mmCIF file of C-alpha atoms in Angstrom:
data_model
loop_
_atom_site.group_PDB
_atom_site.id
_atom_site.type_symbol
_atom_site.label_atom_id
_atom_site.label_comp_id
_atom_site.label_asym_id
_atom_site.label_seq_id
_atom_site.Cartn_x
_atom_site.Cartn_y
_atom_site.Cartn_z
ATOM 1 C CA MET M 1 -20.285 6.148 15.645
ATOM 2 C CA SER M 2 -22.046 9.459 15.098
ATOM 3 C CA GLU M 3 -25.500 9.596 13.585
ATOM 4 C CA ASP M 4 -23.889 10.675 10.299
ATOM 5 C CA ALA M 5 -21.653 7.592 10.070
ATOM 6 C CA THR M 6 -22.705 4.721 7.854
ATOM 7 C CA PRO M 7 -24.550 2.194 10.052
ATOM 8 C CA VAL M 8 -23.231 -1.357 10.365
ATOM 9 C CA PRO M 9 -25.440 -4.332 11.331
ATOM 10 C CA ASP M 10 -24.532 -6.115 14.555
ATOM 11 C CA THR M 11 -23.934 -9.346 12.637
ATOM 12 C CA ALA M 12 -21.796 -7.719 9.941
ATOM 13 C CA SER M 13 -18.920 -9.617 8.351
ATOM 14 C CA TRP M 14 -15.515 -8.002 7.819
ATOM 15 C CA ASP M 15 -16.500 -7.329 4.185
ATOM 16 C CA ASP M 16 -19.784 -5.729 5.318
ATOM 17 C CA VAL M 17 -17.859 -3.376 7.604
ATOM 18 C CA ALA M 18 -15.428 -2.516 4.801
ATOM 19 C CA ALA M 19 -18.301 -1.676 2.457
ATOM 20 C CA ALA M 20 -19.931 0.560 5.063
ATOM 21 C CA ALA M 21 -16.631 2.350 5.750
ATOM 22 C CA ARG M 22 -16.115 3.069 2.055
ATOM 23 C CA SER M 23 -19.418 4.936 1.898
ATOM 24 C CA CYS M 24 -18.981 6.850 5.171
ATOM 25 C CA THR M 25 -19.200 10.663 5.058
ATOM 26 C CA ALA M 26 -19.133 11.373 8.803
ATOM 27 C CA CYS M 27 -15.937 13.481 8.759
ATOM 28 C CA PRO M 28 -16.267 16.243 6.122
ATOM 29 C CA GLU M 29 -12.572 17.242 6.165
ATOM 30 C CA LEU M 30 -11.434 13.656 5.654
ATOM 31 C CA VAL M 31 -14.032 13.027 2.960
ATOM 32 C CA ALA M 32 -12.884 16.138 1.073
ATOM 33 C CA SER M 33 -9.196 15.210 1.159
ATOM 34 C CA ARG M 34 -9.213 11.409 0.835
ATOM 35 C CA THR M 35 -8.591 9.493 -2.366
ATOM 36 C CA LEU M 36 -9.751 6.097 -1.111
ATOM 37 C CA VAL M 37 -11.070 4.803 2.190
ATOM 38 C CA VAL M 38 -8.738 2.180 3.671
ATOM 39 C CA PRO M 39 -10.962 -0.198 5.666
ATOM 40 C CA GLY M 40 -8.256 -2.798 6.267
ATOM 41 C CA GLU M 41 -7.600 -6.384 5.237
ATOM 42 C CA ALA M 42 -8.399 -9.683 6.936
ATOM 43 C CA PRO M 43 -7.335 -13.033 5.465
ATOM 44 C CA LEU M 44 -9.669 -15.931 6.191
ATOM 45 C CA ASP M 45 -9.247 -17.190 9.768
ATOM 46 C CA ALA M 46 -6.544 -14.619 10.624
ATOM 47 C CA ARG M 47 -5.551 -15.045 14.283
ATOM 48 C CA LEU M 48 -3.555 -11.819 14.603
ATOM 49 C CA LEU M 49 -4.926 -8.302 14.079
ATOM 50 C CA LEU M 50 -2.571 -5.325 13.840
ATOM 51 C CA VAL M 51 -4.219 -1.960 14.518
ATOM 52 C CA GLY M 52 -2.513 1.256 13.438
ATOM 53 C CA GLU M 53 -3.470 4.917 13.482
ATOM 54 C CA ALA M 54 -4.696 6.020 10.041
ATOM 55 C CA PRO M 55 -3.725 5.570 6.384
ATOM 56 C CA GLY M 56 -0.748 7.450 4.959
ATOM 57 C CA ALA M 57 -0.242 8.887 1.493
ATOM 58 C CA GLU M 58 0.495 5.604 -0.291
ATOM 59 C CA GLU M 59 -2.313 3.789 1.514
ATOM 60 C CA ASP M 60 -4.732 6.544 0.519
ATOM 61 C CA LEU M 61 -3.813 6.073 -3.141
ATOM 62 C CA VAL M 62 -4.262 2.294 -3.284
ATOM 63 C CA GLY M 63 -6.855 1.678 -0.569
ATOM 64 C CA ARG M 64 -4.718 -0.847 1.339
ATOM 65 C CA PRO M 65 -3.150 -0.530 4.817
ATOM 66 C CA PHE M 66 0.589 -0.408 5.512
ATOM 67 C CA VAL M 67 1.930 -0.425 1.963
ATOM 68 C CA GLY M 68 4.302 2.549 2.312
ATOM 69 C CA ARG M 69 7.674 2.777 4.082
ATOM 70 C CA SER M 70 6.111 1.886 7.428
ATOM 71 C CA GLY M 71 4.447 -1.114 5.861
ATOM 72 C CA ARG M 72 7.663 -2.348 4.318
ATOM 73 C CA LEU M 73 9.404 -2.122 7.691
ATOM 74 C CA LEU M 74 6.464 -3.913 9.289
ATOM 75 C CA ASP M 75 6.712 -6.702 6.704
ATOM 76 C CA SER M 76 10.399 -7.126 7.512
ATOM 77 C CA LEU M 77 9.820 -7.253 11.266
ATOM 78 C CA LEU M 78 6.962 -9.720 10.892
ATOM 79 C CA GLU M 79 9.214 -11.946 8.820
ATOM 80 C CA GLN M 80 11.909 -11.758 11.510
ATOM 81 C CA ALA M 81 9.279 -12.774 14.066
ATOM 82 C CA GLY M 82 8.244 -15.780 11.977
ATOM 83 C CA ILE M 83 4.822 -14.299 11.209
ATOM 84 C CA GLU M 84 3.585 -14.437 7.621
ATOM 85 C CA ARG M 85 2.090 -11.061 6.642
ATOM 86 C CA SER M 86 -0.401 -12.708 4.275
ATOM 87 C CA LEU M 87 -1.988 -14.430 7.296
ATOM 88 C CA VAL M 88 -2.284 -11.250 9.383
ATOM 89 C CA ALA M 89 -5.305 -8.935 9.522
ATOM 90 C CA VAL M 90 -4.480 -5.232 9.448
ATOM 91 C CA SER M 91 -6.657 -2.220 10.190
ATOM 92 C CA ASN M 92 -6.507 1.344 11.502
ATOM 93 C CA VAL M 93 -8.369 3.316 14.120
ATOM 94 C CA VAL M 94 -9.394 5.843 11.430
ATOM 95 C CA LYS M 95 -10.088 4.588 7.922
ATOM 96 C CA CYS M 96 -9.367 7.804 5.967
ATOM 97 C CA ARG M 97 -6.072 9.654 5.654
ATOM 98 C CA PRO M 98 -6.004 12.888 7.669
ATOM 99 C CA PRO M 99 -4.724 15.849 5.599
ATOM 100 C CA GLY M 100 -0.956 16.147 5.685
ATOM 101 C CA ASN M 101 -0.712 12.900 7.656
ATOM 102 C CA ARG M 102 -1.668 14.751 10.847
ATOM 103 C CA ALA M 103 -2.813 12.707 13.820
ATOM 104 C CA PRO M 104 -6.535 11.857 13.820
ATOM 105 C CA ARG M 105 -8.635 14.215 15.907
ATOM 106 C CA ARG M 106 -10.594 12.909 18.858
ATOM 107 C CA ALA M 107 -13.924 13.501 17.107
ATOM 108 C CA GLU M 108 -12.719 11.598 14.024
ATOM 109 C CA VAL M 109 -11.633 8.646 16.158
ATOM 110 C CA SER M 110 -15.014 8.702 17.896
ATOM 111 C CA ARG M 111 -16.997 8.746 14.646
ATOM 112 C CA CYS M 112 -14.932 5.918 13.196
ATOM 113 C CA ARG M 113 -14.903 3.796 16.352
ATOM 114 C CA GLY M 114 -17.836 1.608 15.378
ATOM 115 C CA PHE M 115 -16.043 0.254 12.331
ATOM 116 C CA LEU M 116 -13.155 -1.177 14.349
ATOM 117 C CA ASP M 117 -15.585 -2.415 17.010
ATOM 118 C CA HIS M 118 -17.406 -4.409 14.342
ATOM 119 C CA GLN M 119 -14.162 -5.636 12.782
ATOM 120 C CA LEU M 120 -13.086 -7.027 16.147
ATOM 121 C CA GLU M 121 -16.404 -8.805 16.520
ATOM 122 C CA ALA M 122 -16.364 -10.169 12.982
ATOM 123 C CA LEU M 123 -12.769 -11.414 13.102
ATOM 124 C CA ASP M 124 -12.519 -12.369 16.804
ATOM 125 C CA PRO M 125 -8.702 -12.537 16.635
ATOM 126 C CA ALA M 126 -6.667 -14.587 19.080
ATOM 127 C CA LEU M 127 -4.372 -11.591 19.598
ATOM 128 C CA VAL M 128 -4.390 -7.860 18.811
ATOM 129 C CA VAL M 129 -1.237 -5.752 18.543
ATOM 130 C CA THR M 130 -1.731 -1.984 18.690
ATOM 131 C CA LEU M 131 0.783 0.128 16.765
ATOM 132 C CA GLY M 132 1.286 3.654 18.071
ATOM 133 C CA SER M 133 -0.238 5.889 20.715
ATOM 134 C CA THR M 134 -3.544 6.528 18.914
ATOM 135 C CA ALA M 135 -4.262 2.802 18.710
ATOM 136 C CA ALA M 136 -3.189 2.253 22.325
ATOM 137 C CA ALA M 137 -5.535 5.041 23.428
ATOM 138 C CA TRP M 138 -8.407 3.502 21.414
ATOM 139 C CA PHE M 139 -8.178 0.372 23.549
ATOM 140 C CA PHE M 140 -6.971 1.695 26.899
ATOM 141 C CA GLY M 141 -7.869 5.368 27.070
ATOM 142 C CA PRO M 142 -5.907 8.625 26.750
ATOM 143 C CA ALA M 143 -3.711 7.814 29.752
ATOM 144 C CA ALA M 144 -2.237 4.781 27.956
ATOM 145 C CA ARG M 145 1.540 4.981 27.609
ATOM 146 C CA ILE M 146 3.291 2.585 25.267
ATOM 147 C CA GLY M 147 6.450 2.398 27.366
ATOM 148 C CA THR M 148 4.425 1.354 30.418
ATOM 149 C CA LEU M 149 2.002 -1.065 28.768
ATOM 150 C CA ARG M 150 4.107 -2.840 26.157
ATOM 151 C CA THR M 151 5.801 -5.238 28.571
ATOM 152 C CA GLU M 152 2.492 -6.873 29.538
ATOM 153 C CA VAL M 153 -0.119 -8.989 27.801
ATOM 154 C CA LEU M 154 -3.393 -7.171 28.449
ATOM 155 C CA HIS M 155 -7.048 -7.973 27.892
ATOM 156 C CA HIS M 156 -9.668 -5.738 26.305
ATOM 157 C CA GLY M 157 -13.168 -7.019 25.702
ATOM 158 C CA GLY M 158 -11.997 -10.546 26.459
ATOM 159 C CA ARG M 159 -9.224 -10.406 23.851
ATOM 160 C CA ARG M 160 -5.479 -10.463 24.408
ATOM 161 C CA VAL M 161 -3.759 -7.242 23.409
ATOM 162 C CA LEU M 162 -0.107 -6.231 23.079
ATOM 163 C CA VAL M 163 0.763 -2.535 22.923
ATOM 164 C CA SER M 164 3.702 -1.431 20.766
ATOM 165 C CA TYR M 165 5.152 1.435 18.758
ATOM 166 C CA HIS M 166 4.098 2.388 15.243
ATOM 167 C CA PRO M 167 6.547 1.485 12.448
ATOM 168 C CA SER M 168 6.697 5.180 11.529
ATOM 169 C CA ALA M 169 8.238 5.871 14.954
ATOM 170 C CA ALA M 170 10.792 3.144 14.303
ATOM 171 C CA LEU M 171 11.677 4.847 11.015
ATOM 172 C CA ARG M 172 11.841 8.280 12.631
ATOM 173 C CA PHE M 173 14.234 7.230 15.402
ATOM 174 C CA GLY M 174 16.275 4.873 13.238
ATOM 175 C CA PRO M 175 17.171 1.186 13.484
ATOM 176 C CA ARG M 176 18.988 1.647 16.812
ATOM 177 C CA GLY M 177 16.216 3.653 18.445
ATOM 178 C CA GLU M 178 13.913 2.416 21.176
ATOM 179 C CA PRO M 179 10.767 2.154 18.969
ATOM 180 C CA ALA M 180 12.471 -0.124 16.422
ATOM 181 C CA ARG M 181 13.954 -2.355 19.098
ATOM 182 C CA ALA M 182 10.711 -2.531 21.066
ATOM 183 C CA LEU M 183 8.537 -3.178 18.005
ATOM 184 C CA ALA M 184 10.770 -6.064 16.943
ATOM 185 C CA GLU M 185 10.603 -7.521 20.456
ATOM 186 C CA ASP M 186 6.827 -7.108 20.654
ATOM 187 C CA LEU M 187 6.171 -8.788 17.308
ATOM 188 C CA ALA M 188 8.444 -11.653 18.352
ATOM 189 C CA ARG M 189 6.380 -11.903 21.552
ATOM 190 C CA ALA M 190 3.209 -11.944 19.458
ATOM 191 C CA GLY M 191 4.569 -14.821 17.397
ATOM 192 C CA ALA M 192 5.408 -16.761 20.549
ATOM 193 C CA ILE M 193 1.947 -16.168 22.019
ATOM 194 C CA LEU M 194 0.240 -17.385 18.865
ATOM 195 C CA ALA M 195 2.468 -20.470 18.764
ATOM 196 C CA ALA M 196 1.790 -21.362 22.414
ATOM 197 C CA PRO M 197 -0.717 -24.196 23.013
ATOM 198 C CA GLY M 198 -2.942 -22.336 25.478
ATOM 199 C CA PRO M 199 -4.106 -18.758 26.219
ATOM 200 C CA ALA M 200 -1.934 -16.599 28.433
ATOM 201 C CA ALA M 201 -3.430 -15.127 31.563
ATOM 202 C CA ALA M 202 -3.702 -11.348 31.463
ATOM 203 C CA PRO M 203 -5.322 -8.519 33.387
ATOM 204 C CA GLU M 204 -8.545 -7.090 32.011
ATOM 205 C CA VAL M 205 -7.798 -3.460 31.163
ATOM 206 C CA GLY M 206 -10.361 -1.209 29.505
ATOM 207 C CA SER M 207 -10.539 2.416 28.481
ATOM 208 C CA ALA M 208 -12.175 3.286 31.805
ATOM 209 C CA GLY M 209 -10.192 0.821 33.903
ATOM 210 C CA SER M 210 -6.989 1.085 35.859
ATOM 211 C CA LEU M 211 -3.738 0.909 33.962
ATOM 212 C CA PRO M 212 -0.547 -0.769 35.148
ATOM 213 C CA GLY M 213 1.756 1.444 37.151
ATOM 214 C CA GLY M 214 -1.125 3.260 38.872
ATOM 215 C CA GLN M 215 -2.175 5.182 35.770
ATOM 216 C CA ARG M 216 -5.811 5.654 34.826
#
């Protein structure tokens, strides 16, 4: 996080991180345009964390993640996968809505990074599913490609991670498009992983490490 971002103690709880995010003023353009900060939600003992890009218009109004059209599709796909949404933690790489729903800028992602770092530490989920290219890049660097990475269970910081498409991409390409099909498959895979008795082996892949398929 930049020196202007609200500091978070190393031993912070999820609620501590949320409180710090709500008072953050590190990104002047986002501060000027936001209605509410959307720090995310984490039910007690949630084992699955979904990480998206940034809040949209409806999320900005109510301060909760994935409550708009993308969220409703996500709810439906989670239900199909046998995963109860009320037991799933949800967050975003950037906690404030970018103006006009544009993609977060690299500097904004950098300033906000500490909040998600601390959320991962506080929650320690059994599995993380990234939704969209911005979230994939947060974990695995700018060379990360969803189509290449989504077929594997990866590790980042000792945690299992699945890479998938954002629900907004599934909406944009329609119910028969690749993102919708892949997202449904990946959430079903997440449900199976969480239901399995033991951890699955996976390669350790970090933002500076090698990516499958020879990418870096």
